[in-house]
CSV table of C-alpha atoms in Angstrom, one decimal:
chain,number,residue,atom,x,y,z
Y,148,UNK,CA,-55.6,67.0,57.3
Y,149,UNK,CA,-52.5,68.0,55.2
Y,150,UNK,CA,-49.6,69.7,55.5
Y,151,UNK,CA,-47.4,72.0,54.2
Y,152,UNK,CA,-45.6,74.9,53.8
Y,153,UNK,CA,-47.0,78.6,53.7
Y,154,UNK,CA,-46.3,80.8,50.3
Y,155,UNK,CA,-48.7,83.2,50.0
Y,156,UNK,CA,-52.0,84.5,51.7
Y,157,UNK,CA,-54.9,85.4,48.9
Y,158,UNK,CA,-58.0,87.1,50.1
Y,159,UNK,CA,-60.0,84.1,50.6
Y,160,UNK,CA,-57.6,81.4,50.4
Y,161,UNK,CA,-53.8,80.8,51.1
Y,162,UNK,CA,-51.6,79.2,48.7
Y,163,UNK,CA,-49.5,75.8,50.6
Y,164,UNK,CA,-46.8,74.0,49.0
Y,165,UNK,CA,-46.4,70.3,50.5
Y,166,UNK,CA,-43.2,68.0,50.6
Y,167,UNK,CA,-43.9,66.3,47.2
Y,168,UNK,CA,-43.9,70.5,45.4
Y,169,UNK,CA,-47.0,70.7,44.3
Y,170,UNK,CA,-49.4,73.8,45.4
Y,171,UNK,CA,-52.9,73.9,46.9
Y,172,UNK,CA,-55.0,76.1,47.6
Y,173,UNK,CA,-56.0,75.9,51.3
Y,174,UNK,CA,-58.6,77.5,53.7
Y,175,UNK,CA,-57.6,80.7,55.1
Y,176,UNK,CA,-54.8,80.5,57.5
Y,177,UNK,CA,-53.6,84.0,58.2
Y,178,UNK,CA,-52.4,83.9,61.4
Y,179,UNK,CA,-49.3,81.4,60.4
Y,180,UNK,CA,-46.5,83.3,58.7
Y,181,UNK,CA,-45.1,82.8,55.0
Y,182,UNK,CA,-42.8,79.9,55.0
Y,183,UNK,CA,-43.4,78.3,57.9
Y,184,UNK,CA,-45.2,74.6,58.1
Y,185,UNK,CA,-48.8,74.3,58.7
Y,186,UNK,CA,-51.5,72.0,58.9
Y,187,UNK,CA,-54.5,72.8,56.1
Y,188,UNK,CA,-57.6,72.1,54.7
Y,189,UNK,CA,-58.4,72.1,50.9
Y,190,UNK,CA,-60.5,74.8,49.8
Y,191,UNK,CA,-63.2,73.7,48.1
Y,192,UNK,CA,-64.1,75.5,44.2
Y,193,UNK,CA,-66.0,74.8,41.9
Y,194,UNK,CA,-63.3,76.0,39.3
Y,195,UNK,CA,-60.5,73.2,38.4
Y,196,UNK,CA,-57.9,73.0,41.5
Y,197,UNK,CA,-54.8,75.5,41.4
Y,198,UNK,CA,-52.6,72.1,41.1
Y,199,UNK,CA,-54.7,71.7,37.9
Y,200,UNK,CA,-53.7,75.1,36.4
Y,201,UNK,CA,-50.3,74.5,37.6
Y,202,UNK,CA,-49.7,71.2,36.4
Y,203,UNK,CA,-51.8,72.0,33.0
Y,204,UNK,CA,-49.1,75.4,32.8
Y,205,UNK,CA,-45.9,73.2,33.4
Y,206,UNK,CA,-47.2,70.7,30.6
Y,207,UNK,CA,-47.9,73.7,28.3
Y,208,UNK,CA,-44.2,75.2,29.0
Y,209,UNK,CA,-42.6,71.9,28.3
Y,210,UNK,CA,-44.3,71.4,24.8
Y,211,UNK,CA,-43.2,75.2,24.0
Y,212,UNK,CA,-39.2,74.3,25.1
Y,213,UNK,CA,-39.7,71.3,23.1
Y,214,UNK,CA,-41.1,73.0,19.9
Y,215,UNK,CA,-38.8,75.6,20.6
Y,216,UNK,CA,-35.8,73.0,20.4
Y,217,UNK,CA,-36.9,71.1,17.5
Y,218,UNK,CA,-37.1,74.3,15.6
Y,219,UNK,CA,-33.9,75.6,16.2
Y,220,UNK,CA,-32.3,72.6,15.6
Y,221,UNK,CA,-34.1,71.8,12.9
Y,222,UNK,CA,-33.6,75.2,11.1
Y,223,UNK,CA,-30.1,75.5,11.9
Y,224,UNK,CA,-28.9,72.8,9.9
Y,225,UNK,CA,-30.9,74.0,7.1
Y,226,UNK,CA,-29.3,77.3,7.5
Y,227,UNK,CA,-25.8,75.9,7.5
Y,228,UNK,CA,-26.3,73.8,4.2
Y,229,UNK,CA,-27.9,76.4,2.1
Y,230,UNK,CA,-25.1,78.2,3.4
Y,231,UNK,CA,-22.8,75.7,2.5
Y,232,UNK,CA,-24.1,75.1,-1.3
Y,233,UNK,CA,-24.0,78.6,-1.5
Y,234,UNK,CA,-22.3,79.5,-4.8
Y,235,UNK,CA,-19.1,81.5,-4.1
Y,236,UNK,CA,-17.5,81.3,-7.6
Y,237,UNK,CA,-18.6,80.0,-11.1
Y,238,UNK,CA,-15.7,78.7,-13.0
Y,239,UNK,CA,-16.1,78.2,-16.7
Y,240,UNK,CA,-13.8,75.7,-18.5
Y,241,UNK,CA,-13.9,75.5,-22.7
Y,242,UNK,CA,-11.7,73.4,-24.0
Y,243,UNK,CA,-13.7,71.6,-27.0
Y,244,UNK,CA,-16.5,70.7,-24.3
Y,245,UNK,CA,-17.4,73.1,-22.4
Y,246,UNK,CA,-18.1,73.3,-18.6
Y,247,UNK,CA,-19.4,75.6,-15.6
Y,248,UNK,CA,-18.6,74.5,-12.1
Y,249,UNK,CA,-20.2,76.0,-9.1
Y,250,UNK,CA,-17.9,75.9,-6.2
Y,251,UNK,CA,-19.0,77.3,-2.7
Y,252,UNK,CA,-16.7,79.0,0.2
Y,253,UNK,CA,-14.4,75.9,0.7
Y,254,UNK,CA,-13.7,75.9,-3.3
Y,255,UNK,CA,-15.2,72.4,-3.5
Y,256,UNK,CA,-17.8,71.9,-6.7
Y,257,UNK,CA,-20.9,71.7,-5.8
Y,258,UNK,CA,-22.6,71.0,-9.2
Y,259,UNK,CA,-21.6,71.2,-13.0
Y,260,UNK,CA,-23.7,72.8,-16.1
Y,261,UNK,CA,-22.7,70.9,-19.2
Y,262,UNK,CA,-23.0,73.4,-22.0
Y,263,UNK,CA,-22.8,71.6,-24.8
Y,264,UNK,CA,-22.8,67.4,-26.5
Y,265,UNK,CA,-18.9,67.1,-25.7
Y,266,UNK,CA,-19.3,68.0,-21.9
Y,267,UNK,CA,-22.0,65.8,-21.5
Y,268,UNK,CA,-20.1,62.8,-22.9
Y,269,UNK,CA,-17.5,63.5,-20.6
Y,270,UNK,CA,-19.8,63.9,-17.9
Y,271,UNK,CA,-21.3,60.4,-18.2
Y,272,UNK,CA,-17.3,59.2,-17.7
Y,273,UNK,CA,-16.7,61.6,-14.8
Y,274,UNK,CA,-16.5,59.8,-11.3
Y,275,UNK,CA,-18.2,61.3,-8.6
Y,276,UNK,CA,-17.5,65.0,-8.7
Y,277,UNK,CA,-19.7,66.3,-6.3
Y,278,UNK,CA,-18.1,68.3,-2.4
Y,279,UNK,CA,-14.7,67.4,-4.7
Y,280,UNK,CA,-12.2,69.7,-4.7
Y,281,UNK,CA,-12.5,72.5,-8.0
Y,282,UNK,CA,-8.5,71.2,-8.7
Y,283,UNK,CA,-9.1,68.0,-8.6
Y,284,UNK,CA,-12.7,67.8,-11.1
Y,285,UNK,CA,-10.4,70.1,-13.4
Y,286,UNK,CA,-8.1,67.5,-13.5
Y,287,UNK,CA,-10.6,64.8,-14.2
Y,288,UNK,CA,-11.9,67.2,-16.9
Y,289,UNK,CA,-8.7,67.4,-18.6
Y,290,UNK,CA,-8.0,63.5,-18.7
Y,291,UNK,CA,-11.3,62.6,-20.2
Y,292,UNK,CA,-11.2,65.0,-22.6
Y,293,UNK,CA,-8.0,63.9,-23.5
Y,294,UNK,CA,-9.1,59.9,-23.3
Y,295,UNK,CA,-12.2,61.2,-25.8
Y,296,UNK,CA,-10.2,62.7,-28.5
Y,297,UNK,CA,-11.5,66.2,-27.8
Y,298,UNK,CA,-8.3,68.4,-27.1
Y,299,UNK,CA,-5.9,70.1,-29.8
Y,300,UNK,CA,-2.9,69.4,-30.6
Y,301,UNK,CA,-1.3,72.8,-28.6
Y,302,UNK,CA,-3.9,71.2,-25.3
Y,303,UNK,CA,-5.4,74.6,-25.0
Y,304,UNK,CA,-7.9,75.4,-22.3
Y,305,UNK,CA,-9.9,79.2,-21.0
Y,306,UNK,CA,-10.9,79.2,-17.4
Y,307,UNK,CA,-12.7,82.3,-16.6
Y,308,UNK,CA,-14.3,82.5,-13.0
Y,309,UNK,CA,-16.9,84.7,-12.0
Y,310,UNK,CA,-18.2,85.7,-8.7
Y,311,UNK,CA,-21.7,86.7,-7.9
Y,312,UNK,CA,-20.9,88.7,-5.0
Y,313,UNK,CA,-18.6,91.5,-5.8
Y,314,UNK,CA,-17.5,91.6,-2.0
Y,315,UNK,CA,-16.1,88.2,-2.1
Y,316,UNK,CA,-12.7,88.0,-1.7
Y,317,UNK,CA,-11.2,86.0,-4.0
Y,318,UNK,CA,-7.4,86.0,-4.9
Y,319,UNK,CA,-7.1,82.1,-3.2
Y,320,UNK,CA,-9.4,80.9,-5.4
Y,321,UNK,CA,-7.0,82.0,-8.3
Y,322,UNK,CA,-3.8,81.0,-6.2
Y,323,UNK,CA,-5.3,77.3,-5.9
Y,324,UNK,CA,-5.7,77.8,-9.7
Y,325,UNK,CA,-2.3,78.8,-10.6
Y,326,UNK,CA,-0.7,76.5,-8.1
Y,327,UNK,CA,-3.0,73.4,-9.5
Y,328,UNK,CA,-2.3,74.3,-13.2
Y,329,UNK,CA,1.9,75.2,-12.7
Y,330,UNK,CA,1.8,71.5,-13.1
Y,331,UNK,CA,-0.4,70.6,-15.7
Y,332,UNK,CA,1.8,70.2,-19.7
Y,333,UNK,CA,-1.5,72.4,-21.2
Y,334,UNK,CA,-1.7,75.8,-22.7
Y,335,UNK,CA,-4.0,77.5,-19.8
Y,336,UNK,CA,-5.6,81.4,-19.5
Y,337,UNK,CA,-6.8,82.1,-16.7
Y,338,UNK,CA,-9.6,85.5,-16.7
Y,339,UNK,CA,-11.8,87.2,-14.1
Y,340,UNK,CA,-15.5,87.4,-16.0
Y,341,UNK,CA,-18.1,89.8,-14.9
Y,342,UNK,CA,-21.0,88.4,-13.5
Y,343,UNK,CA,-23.6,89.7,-16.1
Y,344,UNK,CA,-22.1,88.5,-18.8
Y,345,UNK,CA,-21.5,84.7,-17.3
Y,346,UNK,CA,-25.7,84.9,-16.5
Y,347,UNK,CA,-26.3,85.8,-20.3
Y,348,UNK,CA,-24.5,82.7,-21.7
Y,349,UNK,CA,-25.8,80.3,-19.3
Y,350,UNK,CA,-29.6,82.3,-19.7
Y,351,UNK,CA,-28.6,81.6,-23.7
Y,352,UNK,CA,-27.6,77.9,-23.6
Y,353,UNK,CA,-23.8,79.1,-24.6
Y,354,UNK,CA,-20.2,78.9,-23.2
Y,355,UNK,CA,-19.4,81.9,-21.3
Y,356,UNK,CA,-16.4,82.4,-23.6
Y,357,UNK,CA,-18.7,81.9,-26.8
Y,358,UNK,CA,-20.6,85.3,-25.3
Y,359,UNK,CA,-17.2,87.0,-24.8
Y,360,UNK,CA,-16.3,86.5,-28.5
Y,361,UNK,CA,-19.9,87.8,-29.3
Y,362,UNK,CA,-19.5,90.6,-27.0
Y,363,UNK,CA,-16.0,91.5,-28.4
Y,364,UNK,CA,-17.4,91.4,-32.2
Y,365,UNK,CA,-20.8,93.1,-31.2
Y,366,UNK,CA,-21.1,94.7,-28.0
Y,367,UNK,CA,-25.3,94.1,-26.8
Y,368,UNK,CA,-27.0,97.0,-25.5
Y,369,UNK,CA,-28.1,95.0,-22.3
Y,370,UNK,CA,-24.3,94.2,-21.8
Y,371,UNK,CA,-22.7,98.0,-22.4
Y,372,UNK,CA,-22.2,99.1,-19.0
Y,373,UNK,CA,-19.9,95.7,-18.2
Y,374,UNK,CA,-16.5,95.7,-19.1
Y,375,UNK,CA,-14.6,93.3,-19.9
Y,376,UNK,CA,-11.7,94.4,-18.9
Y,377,UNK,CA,-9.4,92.1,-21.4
Y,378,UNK,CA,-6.5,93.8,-22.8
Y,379,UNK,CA,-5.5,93.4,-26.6
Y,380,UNK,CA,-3.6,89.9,-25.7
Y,381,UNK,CA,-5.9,88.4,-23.9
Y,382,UNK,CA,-8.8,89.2,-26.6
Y,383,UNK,CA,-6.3,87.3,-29.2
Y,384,UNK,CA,-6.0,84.4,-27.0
Y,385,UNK,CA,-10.0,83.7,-27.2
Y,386,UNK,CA,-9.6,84.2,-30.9
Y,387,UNK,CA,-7.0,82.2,-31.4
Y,388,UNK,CA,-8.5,79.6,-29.3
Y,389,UNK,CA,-12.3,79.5,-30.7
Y,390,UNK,CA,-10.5,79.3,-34.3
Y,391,UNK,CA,-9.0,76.8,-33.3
Y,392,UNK,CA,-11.8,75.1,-31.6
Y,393,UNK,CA,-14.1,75.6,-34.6
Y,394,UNK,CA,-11.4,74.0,-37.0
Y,395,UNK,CA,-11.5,70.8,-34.5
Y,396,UNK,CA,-15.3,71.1,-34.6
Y,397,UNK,CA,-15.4,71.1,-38.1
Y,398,UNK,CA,-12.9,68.1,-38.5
């Protein structure tokens, strides 16, 4: 004989819980009162044992909480790092070689797109620019190119930075800009470039500013609902500049 304690009365059976917690189902003992300590008999069933069920539930909850677990903390990472390389800002960089930088939220670069032969040679030279601050990859920009023979004589450089979403807000990304270049001895102009027309010279193979200069000369039909928005000076500073990059090119 067994014992244990009452929890429930079933038609044909009563449910006993002994010492150890596990549940059985034992012959009818109606006249003792829920909760109170008795001495039973199994039931006998040709069906698998309540304890069975029991047990096989509590094994079946345990792999669902662990699945449950992995997933989240398997997907939450992921979450975070997509996040994370998110592109916040594109930030285009012509100087003879040309360069696009996609930095994320924290303004660190996250990869480069060397547009043309003079970028890629100064990529092969370029130390390890990857979660690096945007300032301090510009910088390394600007001292290779300098090291290679690839900057005029005036050290002129574009920057134009787009952002893909139009909510972002992004006034420190130009204040890190103007603080980082205050010190640098080069010629720099700094412009905000739409979004549209940045896609179009990286879906072309082209500098972002080369496509400006196109766009300024002959406006495209896919391109005439974006403006712009460069005033008379500016438009003579990317003249001024891509003549004089085209008389280096051609020396």
């Amino acid at each position: 004989m067994k014992k244990g304690i009452v929890m429930e009365h079933r038609g044909t059976y009563t449910i006993v819980m002994k010492k150890d917690g596990t549940f059985h189902k034992a012959k009818p003992v109606k006249h003792i009162d829920i909760g109170q300590e008795v001495t039973f008999e199994l039931q006998q069933s040709n069906k698998r044992s309540f304890v069975y069920f029991l047990e096989r539930a509590r094994k079946i909850s345990r792999r669902v909480f662990v699945f449950v677990c992995f997933f989240i903390l398997s997907t939450i990472p992921a979450y975070f790092l997509l996040a994370k390389n998110k592109a916040f800002a594109y930030v285009s960089i012509d100087i003879n070689p040309s360069f696009e930088l996609k930095v994320d939220n924290g303004l660190l670069v996250k990869s480069i797109r060397f547009v043309n032969n003079d970028a890629r040679r100064i990529g092969i030279r370029l130390k390890q620019y990857k979660n690096k601050k945007m300032e301090t990859v510009i910088s390394q920009i600007m001292a290779q190119s300098e090291r290679s023979n690839l900057v005029g004589e005036q050290r002129n450089m574009l920057i134009g930075v787009s952002f893909p979403n139009q909510q972002d807000k992004h006034n420190r990304l130009f204040s890190s800009l103007n603080t980082f270049l205050q010190h640098a001895e080069w010629n720099v102009t700094t412009f905000q470039i739409p979004e549209q027309i940045r896609k179009s010279a990286a879906k072309a193979g082209v500098p972002t500013f080369e496509r400006i200069v196109k766009e300024m000369k002959h406006p495209s039909a896919k391109n005439s609902s974006v403006s712009l928005n460069l005033n008379d000076e500016e438009k003579a500073i990317i003249h001024s500049f891509y003549l004089e990059k085209n008389r280096l090119s051609e020396g």
